[in-house]
Amino acid sequence: MSAVQQHPAAPIATDRLNTMAIAGFVVAFVAGLVGVVLSVIALVQIRRTGEHGRGLAIAGIVVGGFWFAALGGALLVHAVVAVTHGG
């Protein structure tokens, strides 16, 4: 008796732009980490639904990651300056 393997259906391509990708990109400029989270969620949705917006979601991850790293670097510099100057 042979086992029949079932493969998940491939997503059907649509002309829709994923709303979460747009939101993730826009929010990434204001709140970096939130933008990254929204953009990652958008990538998962895009892979599942076949919607457009993959590049926008990736850009949201890059922009949000940059701002998150910049904020972390600024806080690190502030902490080092405060410790070395006794403030």
Short mmCIF file of the N, C-alpha and C atoms (twelve columns), coordinates in Angstrom:
data_MODEL
# 
_entry.id   MODEL 
# 
loop_
_atom_site.group_PDB 
_atom_site.id 
_atom_site.type_symbol 
_atom_site.label_atom_id 
_atom_site.label_alt_id 
_atom_site.label_comp_id 
_atom_site.label_asym_id 
_atom_site.label_seq_id 
_atom_site.Cartn_x 
_atom_site.Cartn_y 
_atom_site.Cartn_z 
_atom_site.pdbx_PDB_model_num 
ATOM 1   N N  . MET A 1  0.837  -1.160 0.000  1 
ATOM 2   C CA . MET A 1  0.000  0.000  0.000  1 
ATOM 3   C C  . MET A 1  0.894  1.240  0.000  1 
ATOM 4   N N  . SER A 2  0.701  2.101  -0.955 1 
ATOM 5   C CA . SER A 2  1.554  3.289  -1.069 1 
ATOM 6   C C  . SER A 2  0.889  4.476  -0.363 1 
ATOM 7   N N  . ALA A 3  1.723  5.216  0.287  1 
ATOM 8   C CA . ALA A 3  1.217  6.391  0.994  1 
ATOM 9   C C  . ALA A 3  1.173  7.573  0.026  1 
ATOM 10  N N  . VAL A 4  0.093  8.277  0.031  1 
ATOM 11  C CA . VAL A 4  -0.061 9.446  -0.819 1 
ATOM 12  C C  . VAL A 4  0.392  10.668 -0.031 1 
ATOM 13  N N  . GLN A 5  1.359  11.378 -0.594 1 
ATOM 14  C CA . GLN A 5  1.851  12.577 0.077  1 
ATOM 15  C C  . GLN A 5  1.073  13.778 -0.415 1 
ATOM 16  N N  . GLN A 6  0.604  14.558 0.511  1 
ATOM 17  C CA . GLN A 6  -0.104 15.771 0.154  1 
ATOM 18  C C  . GLN A 6  0.804  16.961 0.405  1 
ATOM 19  N N  . HIS A 7  0.920  17.795 -0.599 1 
ATOM 20  C CA . HIS A 7  1.733  18.995 -0.481 1 
ATOM 21  C C  . HIS A 7  0.814  20.189 -0.295 1 
ATOM 22  N N  . PRO A 8  1.234  21.152 0.511  1 
ATOM 23  C CA . PRO A 8  0.392  22.340 0.668  1 
ATOM 24  C C  . PRO A 8  0.272  23.065 -0.670 1 
ATOM 25  N N  . ALA A 9  -0.876 23.621 -0.895 1 
ATOM 26  C CA . ALA A 9  -1.115 24.340 -2.142 1 
ATOM 27  C C  . ALA A 9  -0.246 25.593 -2.197 1 
ATOM 28  N N  . ALA A 10 0.268  25.871 -3.372 1 
ATOM 29  C CA . ALA A 10 1.077  27.078 -3.560 1 
ATOM 30  C C  . ALA A 10 0.165  28.297 -3.452 1 
ATOM 31  N N  . PRO A 11 0.672  29.390 -2.893 1 
ATOM 32  C CA . PRO A 11 -0.167 30.586 -2.785 1 
ATOM 33  C C  . PRO A 11 -0.540 31.101 -4.178 1 
ATOM 34  N N  . ILE A 12 -1.746 31.568 -4.301 1 
ATOM 35  C CA . ILE A 12 -2.225 32.116 -5.556 1 
ATOM 36  C C  . ILE A 12 -1.825 33.584 -5.606 1 
ATOM 37  N N  . ALA A 13 -1.120 33.957 -6.679 1 
ATOM 38  C CA . ALA A 13 -0.666 35.343 -6.809 1 
ATOM 39  C C  . ALA A 13 -1.864 36.272 -6.996 1 
ATOM 40  N N  . THR A 14 -1.838 37.374 -6.286 1 
ATOM 41  C CA . THR A 14 -2.905 38.365 -6.395 1 
ATOM 42  C C  . THR A 14 -2.296 39.716 -6.749 1 
ATOM 43  N N  . ASP A 15 -3.127 40.659 -7.077 1 
ATOM 44  C CA . ASP A 15 -2.669 42.013 -7.364 1 
ATOM 45  C C  . ASP A 15 -2.738 42.907 -6.131 1 
ATOM 46  N N  . ARG A 16 -3.069 42.332 -4.989 1 
ATOM 47  C CA . ARG A 16 -3.214 43.119 -3.769 1 
ATOM 48  C C  . ARG A 16 -1.861 43.395 -3.135 1 
ATOM 49  N N  . LEU A 17 -1.744 44.573 -2.542 1 
ATOM 50  C CA . LEU A 17 -0.559 44.953 -1.782 1 
ATOM 51  C C  . LEU A 17 -0.864 44.711 -0.309 1 
ATOM 52  N N  . ASN A 18 0.019  44.006 0.358  1 
ATOM 53  C CA . ASN A 18 -0.198 43.655 1.755  1 
ATOM 54  C C  . ASN A 18 -0.207 44.907 2.634  1 
ATOM 55  N N  . THR A 19 -1.300 45.108 3.344  1 
ATOM 56  C CA . THR A 19 -1.475 46.285 4.193  1 
ATOM 57  C C  . THR A 19 -0.484 46.300 5.347  1 
ATOM 58  N N  . MET A 20 -0.172 45.136 5.876  1 
ATOM 59  C CA . MET A 20 0.773  45.062 6.998  1 
ATOM 60  C C  . MET A 20 2.175  45.494 6.548  1 
ATOM 61  N N  . ALA A 21 2.524  45.224 5.287  1 
ATOM 62  C CA . ALA A 21 3.828  45.654 4.764  1 
ATOM 63  C C  . ALA A 21 3.905  47.177 4.708  1 
ATOM 64  N N  . ILE A 22 2.817  47.797 4.286  1 
ATOM 65  C CA . ILE A 22 2.770  49.265 4.247  1 
ATOM 66  C C  . ILE A 22 2.892  49.825 5.657  1 
ATOM 67  N N  . ALA A 23 2.112  49.268 6.578  1 
ATOM 68  C CA . ALA A 23 2.139  49.737 7.967  1 
ATOM 69  C C  . ALA A 23 3.517  49.536 8.587  1 
ATOM 70  N N  . GLY A 24 4.128  48.385 8.343  1 
ATOM 71  C CA . GLY A 24 5.452  48.116 8.891  1 
ATOM 72  C C  . GLY A 24 6.494  49.087 8.385  1 
ATOM 73  N N  . PHE A 25 6.429  49.415 7.086  1 
ATOM 74  C CA . PHE A 25 7.384  50.352 6.509  1 
ATOM 75  C C  . PHE A 25 7.214  51.747 7.095  1 
ATOM 76  N N  . VAL A 26 5.982  52.207 7.196  1 
ATOM 77  C CA . VAL A 26 5.717  53.552 7.707  1 
ATOM 78  C C  . VAL A 26 6.085  53.655 9.189  1 
ATOM 79  N N  . VAL A 27 5.671  52.674 9.969  1 
ATOM 80  C CA . VAL A 27 5.934  52.703 11.417 1 
ATOM 81  C C  . VAL A 27 7.426  52.570 11.710 1 
ATOM 82  N N  . ALA A 28 8.171  51.905 10.824 1 
ATOM 83  C CA . ALA A 28 9.610  51.719 11.042 1 
ATOM 84  C C  . ALA A 28 10.349 53.047 11.170 1 
ATOM 85  N N  . PHE A 29 9.837  54.106 10.550 1 
ATOM 86  C CA . PHE A 29 10.486 55.411 10.641 1 
ATOM 87  C C  . PHE A 29 10.239 56.083 11.987 1 
ATOM 88  N N  . VAL A 30 9.172  55.687 12.673 1 
ATOM 89  C CA . VAL A 30 8.800  56.327 13.931 1 
ATOM 90  C C  . VAL A 30 9.169  55.459 15.132 1 
ATOM 91  N N  . ALA A 31 8.837  54.196 15.060 1 
ATOM 92  C CA . ALA A 31 9.096  53.250 16.149 1 
ATOM 93  C C  . ALA A 31 9.747  52.014 15.539 1 
ATOM 94  N N  . GLY A 32 11.075 52.018 15.506 1 
ATOM 95  C CA . GLY A 32 11.846 51.009 14.791 1 
ATOM 96  C C  . GLY A 32 11.490 49.575 15.092 1 
ATOM 97  N N  . LEU A 33 11.453 49.210 16.356 1 
ATOM 98  C CA . LEU A 33 11.215 47.817 16.714 1 
ATOM 99  C C  . LEU A 33 9.802  47.376 16.346 1 
ATOM 100 N N  . VAL A 34 8.835  48.235 16.527 1 
ATOM 101 C CA . VAL A 34 7.451  47.917 16.146 1 
ATOM 102 C C  . VAL A 34 7.361  47.737 14.632 1 
ATOM 103 N N  . GLY A 35 8.060  48.582 13.886 1 
ATOM 104 C CA . GLY A 35 8.089  48.455 12.437 1 
ATOM 105 C C  . GLY A 35 8.696  47.140 11.986 1 
ATOM 106 N N  . VAL A 36 9.738  46.699 12.676 1 
ATOM 107 C CA . VAL A 36 10.361 45.413 12.352 1 
ATOM 108 C C  . VAL A 36 9.368  44.274 12.582 1 
ATOM 109 N N  . VAL A 37 8.688  44.303 13.707 1 
ATOM 110 C CA . VAL A 37 7.721  43.244 14.022 1 
ATOM 111 C C  . VAL A 37 6.601  43.211 12.987 1 
ATOM 112 N N  . LEU A 38 6.044  44.377 12.653 1 
ATOM 113 C CA . LEU A 38 4.980  44.428 11.656 1 
ATOM 114 C C  . LEU A 38 5.467  43.933 10.295 1 
ATOM 115 N N  . SER A 39 6.683  44.288 9.936  1 
ATOM 116 C CA . SER A 39 7.229  43.872 8.646  1 
ATOM 117 C C  . SER A 39 7.479  42.370 8.585  1 
ATOM 118 N N  . VAL A 40 7.916  41.780 9.679  1 
ATOM 119 C CA . VAL A 40 8.110  40.328 9.715  1 
ATOM 120 C C  . VAL A 40 6.764  39.616 9.598  1 
ATOM 121 N N  . ILE A 41 5.763  40.131 10.287 1 
ATOM 122 C CA . ILE A 41 4.418  39.558 10.166 1 
ATOM 123 C C  . ILE A 41 3.940  39.664 8.724  1 
ATOM 124 N N  . ALA A 42 4.224  40.797 8.086  1 
ATOM 125 C CA . ALA A 42 3.830  40.990 6.689  1 
ATOM 126 C C  . ALA A 42 4.510  39.969 5.781  1 
ATOM 127 N N  . LEU A 43 5.793  39.696 6.014  1 
ATOM 128 C CA . LEU A 43 6.487  38.699 5.192  1 
ATOM 129 C C  . LEU A 43 5.845  37.327 5.308  1 
ATOM 130 N N  . VAL A 44 5.462  36.960 6.513  1 
ATOM 131 C CA . VAL A 44 4.793  35.664 6.706  1 
ATOM 132 C C  . VAL A 44 3.458  35.642 5.969  1 
ATOM 133 N N  . GLN A 45 2.698  36.724 6.076  1 
ATOM 134 C CA . GLN A 45 1.411  36.798 5.380  1 
ATOM 135 C C  . GLN A 45 1.601  36.755 3.868  1 
ATOM 136 N N  . ILE A 46 2.605  37.454 3.364  1 
ATOM 137 C CA . ILE A 46 2.854  37.499 1.928  1 
ATOM 138 C C  . ILE A 46 3.227  36.113 1.411  1 
ATOM 139 N N  . ARG A 47 4.024  35.405 2.148  1 
ATOM 140 C CA . ARG A 47 4.404  34.053 1.742  1 
ATOM 141 C C  . ARG A 47 3.176  33.144 1.706  1 
ATOM 142 N N  . ARG A 48 2.269  33.348 2.662  1 
ATOM 143 C CA . ARG A 48 1.079  32.498 2.739  1 
ATOM 144 C C  . ARG A 48 0.028  32.863 1.700  1 
ATOM 145 N N  . THR A 49 -0.156 34.157 1.435  1 
ATOM 146 C CA . THR A 49 -1.260 34.593 0.576  1 
ATOM 147 C C  . THR A 49 -0.856 34.900 -0.859 1 
ATOM 148 N N  . GLY A 50 0.427  35.151 -1.103 1 
ATOM 149 C CA . GLY A 50 0.875  35.491 -2.442 1 
ATOM 150 C C  . GLY A 50 0.664  36.944 -2.807 1 
ATOM 151 N N  . GLU A 51 0.400  37.786 -1.822 1 
ATOM 152 C CA . GLU A 51 0.194  39.210 -2.086 1 
ATOM 153 C C  . GLU A 51 1.516  39.875 -2.456 1 
ATOM 154 N N  . HIS A 52 1.418  41.090 -2.970 1 
ATOM 155 C CA . HIS A 52 2.593  41.905 -3.271 1 
ATOM 156 C C  . HIS A 52 3.028  42.635 -2.002 1 
ATOM 157 N N  . GLY A 53 4.245  43.184 -2.014 1 
ATOM 158 C CA . GLY A 53 4.722  43.983 -0.897 1 
ATOM 159 C C  . GLY A 53 5.921  43.394 -0.189 1 
ATOM 160 N N  . ARG A 54 6.534  42.345 -0.768 1 
ATOM 161 C CA . ARG A 54 7.678  41.714 -0.116 1 
ATOM 162 C C  . ARG A 54 8.825  42.716 0.050  1 
ATOM 163 N N  . GLY A 55 9.115  43.485 -0.998 1 
ATOM 164 C CA . GLY A 55 10.188 44.476 -0.924 1 
ATOM 165 C C  . GLY A 55 9.919  45.558 0.103  1 
ATOM 166 N N  . LEU A 56 8.659  45.954 0.206  1 
ATOM 167 C CA . LEU A 56 8.274  46.959 1.189  1 
ATOM 168 C C  . LEU A 56 8.459  46.424 2.611  1 
ATOM 169 N N  . ALA A 57 8.109  45.163 2.814  1 
ATOM 170 C CA . ALA A 57 8.284  44.544 4.134  1 
ATOM 171 C C  . ALA A 57 9.768  44.430 4.479  1 
ATOM 172 N N  . ILE A 58 10.580 44.057 3.512  1 
ATOM 173 C CA . ILE A 58 12.025 43.956 3.755  1 
ATOM 174 C C  . ILE A 58 12.596 45.336 4.049  1 
ATOM 175 N N  . ALA A 59 12.140 46.349 3.326  1 
ATOM 176 C CA . ALA A 59 12.597 47.725 3.593  1 
ATOM 177 C C  . ALA A 59 12.199 48.161 4.994  1 
ATOM 178 N N  . GLY A 60 11.015 47.754 5.450  1 
ATOM 179 C CA . GLY A 60 10.585 48.067 6.816  1 
ATOM 180 C C  . GLY A 60 11.493 47.431 7.850  1 
ATOM 181 N N  . ILE A 61 11.932 46.212 7.577  1 
ATOM 182 C CA . ILE A 61 12.861 45.537 8.492  1 
ATOM 183 C C  . ILE A 61 14.199 46.261 8.519  1 
ATOM 184 N N  . VAL A 62 14.688 46.664 7.351  1 
ATOM 185 C CA . VAL A 62 15.984 47.351 7.276  1 
ATOM 186 C C  . VAL A 62 15.921 48.713 7.972  1 
ATOM 187 N N  . VAL A 63 14.896 49.500 7.660  1 
ATOM 188 C CA . VAL A 63 14.772 50.844 8.261  1 
ATOM 189 C C  . VAL A 63 14.562 50.738 9.767  1 
ATOM 190 N N  . GLY A 64 13.662 49.854 10.178 1 
ATOM 191 C CA . GLY A 64 13.411 49.689 11.610 1 
ATOM 192 C C  . GLY A 64 14.630 49.179 12.348 1 
ATOM 193 N N  . GLY A 65 15.353 48.250 11.736 1 
ATOM 194 C CA . GLY A 65 16.581 47.732 12.345 1 
ATOM 195 C C  . GLY A 65 17.644 48.807 12.474 1 
ATOM 196 N N  . PHE A 66 17.736 49.660 11.445 1 
ATOM 197 C CA . PHE A 66 18.695 50.768 11.507 1 
ATOM 198 C C  . PHE A 66 18.378 51.708 12.659 1 
ATOM 199 N N  . TRP A 67 17.113 52.113 12.775 1 
ATOM 200 C CA . TRP A 67 16.740 53.042 13.852 1 
ATOM 201 C C  . TRP A 67 16.889 52.405 15.227 1 
ATOM 202 N N  . PHE A 68 16.585 51.115 15.318 1 
ATOM 203 C CA . PHE A 68 16.747 50.407 16.589 1 
ATOM 204 C C  . PHE A 68 18.225 50.367 16.973 1 
ATOM 205 N N  . ALA A 69 19.099 50.069 15.995 1 
ATOM 206 C CA . ALA A 69 20.537 50.029 16.262 1 
ATOM 207 C C  . ALA A 69 21.075 51.429 16.579 1 
ATOM 208 N N  . ALA A 70 20.581 52.439 15.872 1 
ATOM 209 C CA . ALA A 70 21.029 53.809 16.128 1 
ATOM 210 C C  . ALA A 70 20.645 54.256 17.536 1 
ATOM 211 N N  . LEU A 71 19.438 53.929 17.953 1 
ATOM 212 C CA . LEU A 71 19.006 54.274 19.308 1 
ATOM 213 C C  . LEU A 71 19.845 53.532 20.341 1 
ATOM 214 N N  . GLY A 72 20.093 52.257 20.102 1 
ATOM 215 C CA . GLY A 72 20.931 51.485 21.027 1 
ATOM 216 C C  . GLY A 72 22.343 52.040 21.109 1 
ATOM 217 N N  . GLY A 73 22.895 52.442 19.952 1 
ATOM 218 C CA . GLY A 73 24.229 53.033 19.944 1 
ATOM 219 C C  . GLY A 73 24.274 54.356 20.684 1 
ATOM 220 N N  . ALA A 74 23.241 55.171 20.486 1 
ATOM 221 C CA . ALA A 74 23.181 56.459 21.176 1 
ATOM 222 C C  . ALA A 74 23.084 56.261 22.686 1 
ATOM 223 N N  . LEU A 75 22.283 55.288 23.116 1 
ATOM 224 C CA . LEU A 75 22.176 55.018 24.553 1 
ATOM 225 C C  . LEU A 75 23.493 54.498 25.115 1 
ATOM 226 N N  . LEU A 76 24.198 53.692 24.340 1 
ATOM 227 C CA . LEU A 76 25.493 53.177 24.776 1 
ATOM 228 C C  . LEU A 76 26.510 54.304 24.925 1 
ATOM 229 N N  . VAL A 77 26.559 55.196 23.947 1 
ATOM 230 C CA . VAL A 77 27.468 56.343 24.022 1 
ATOM 231 C C  . VAL A 77 27.118 57.222 25.224 1 
ATOM 232 N N  . HIS A 78 25.837 57.451 25.443 1 
ATOM 233 C CA . HIS A 78 25.405 58.245 26.590 1 
ATOM 234 C C  . HIS A 78 25.841 57.605 27.901 1 
ATOM 235 N N  . ALA A 79 25.699 56.294 28.011 1 
ATOM 236 C CA . ALA A 79 26.087 55.591 29.236 1 
ATOM 237 C C  . ALA A 79 27.600 55.678 29.453 1 
ATOM 238 N N  . VAL A 80 28.361 55.520 28.396 1 
ATOM 239 C CA . VAL A 80 29.834 55.581 28.531 1 
ATOM 240 C C  . VAL A 80 30.266 56.980 28.946 1 
ATOM 241 N N  . VAL A 81 29.689 57.994 28.338 1 
ATOM 242 C CA . VAL A 81 30.032 59.378 28.689 1 
ATOM 243 C C  . VAL A 81 29.646 59.681 30.136 1 
ATOM 244 N N  . ALA A 82 28.471 59.206 30.544 1 
ATOM 245 C CA . ALA A 82 28.028 59.458 31.914 1 
ATOM 246 C C  . ALA A 82 28.947 58.786 32.931 1 
ATOM 247 N N  . VAL A 83 29.412 57.576 32.624 1 
ATOM 248 C CA . VAL A 83 30.279 56.857 33.563 1 
ATOM 249 C C  . VAL A 83 31.667 57.503 33.600 1 
ATOM 250 N N  . THR A 84 32.206 57.882 32.449 1 
ATOM 251 C CA . THR A 84 33.560 58.426 32.433 1 
ATOM 252 C C  . THR A 84 33.652 59.858 32.979 1 
ATOM 253 N N  . HIS A 85 32.556 60.578 32.910 1 
ATOM 254 C CA . HIS A 85 32.580 61.959 33.406 1 
ATOM 255 C C  . HIS A 85 31.835 62.122 34.742 1 
ATOM 256 N N  . GLY A 86 31.477 61.023 35.339 1 
ATOM 257 C CA . GLY A 86 30.867 61.067 36.660 1 
ATOM 258 C C  . GLY A 86 29.501 61.718 36.711 1 
ATOM 259 N N  . GLY A 87 28.771 61.686 35.610 1 
ATOM 260 C CA . GLY A 87 27.485 62.373 35.597 1 
ATOM 261 C C  . GLY A 87 26.376 61.443 35.713 1 
# 
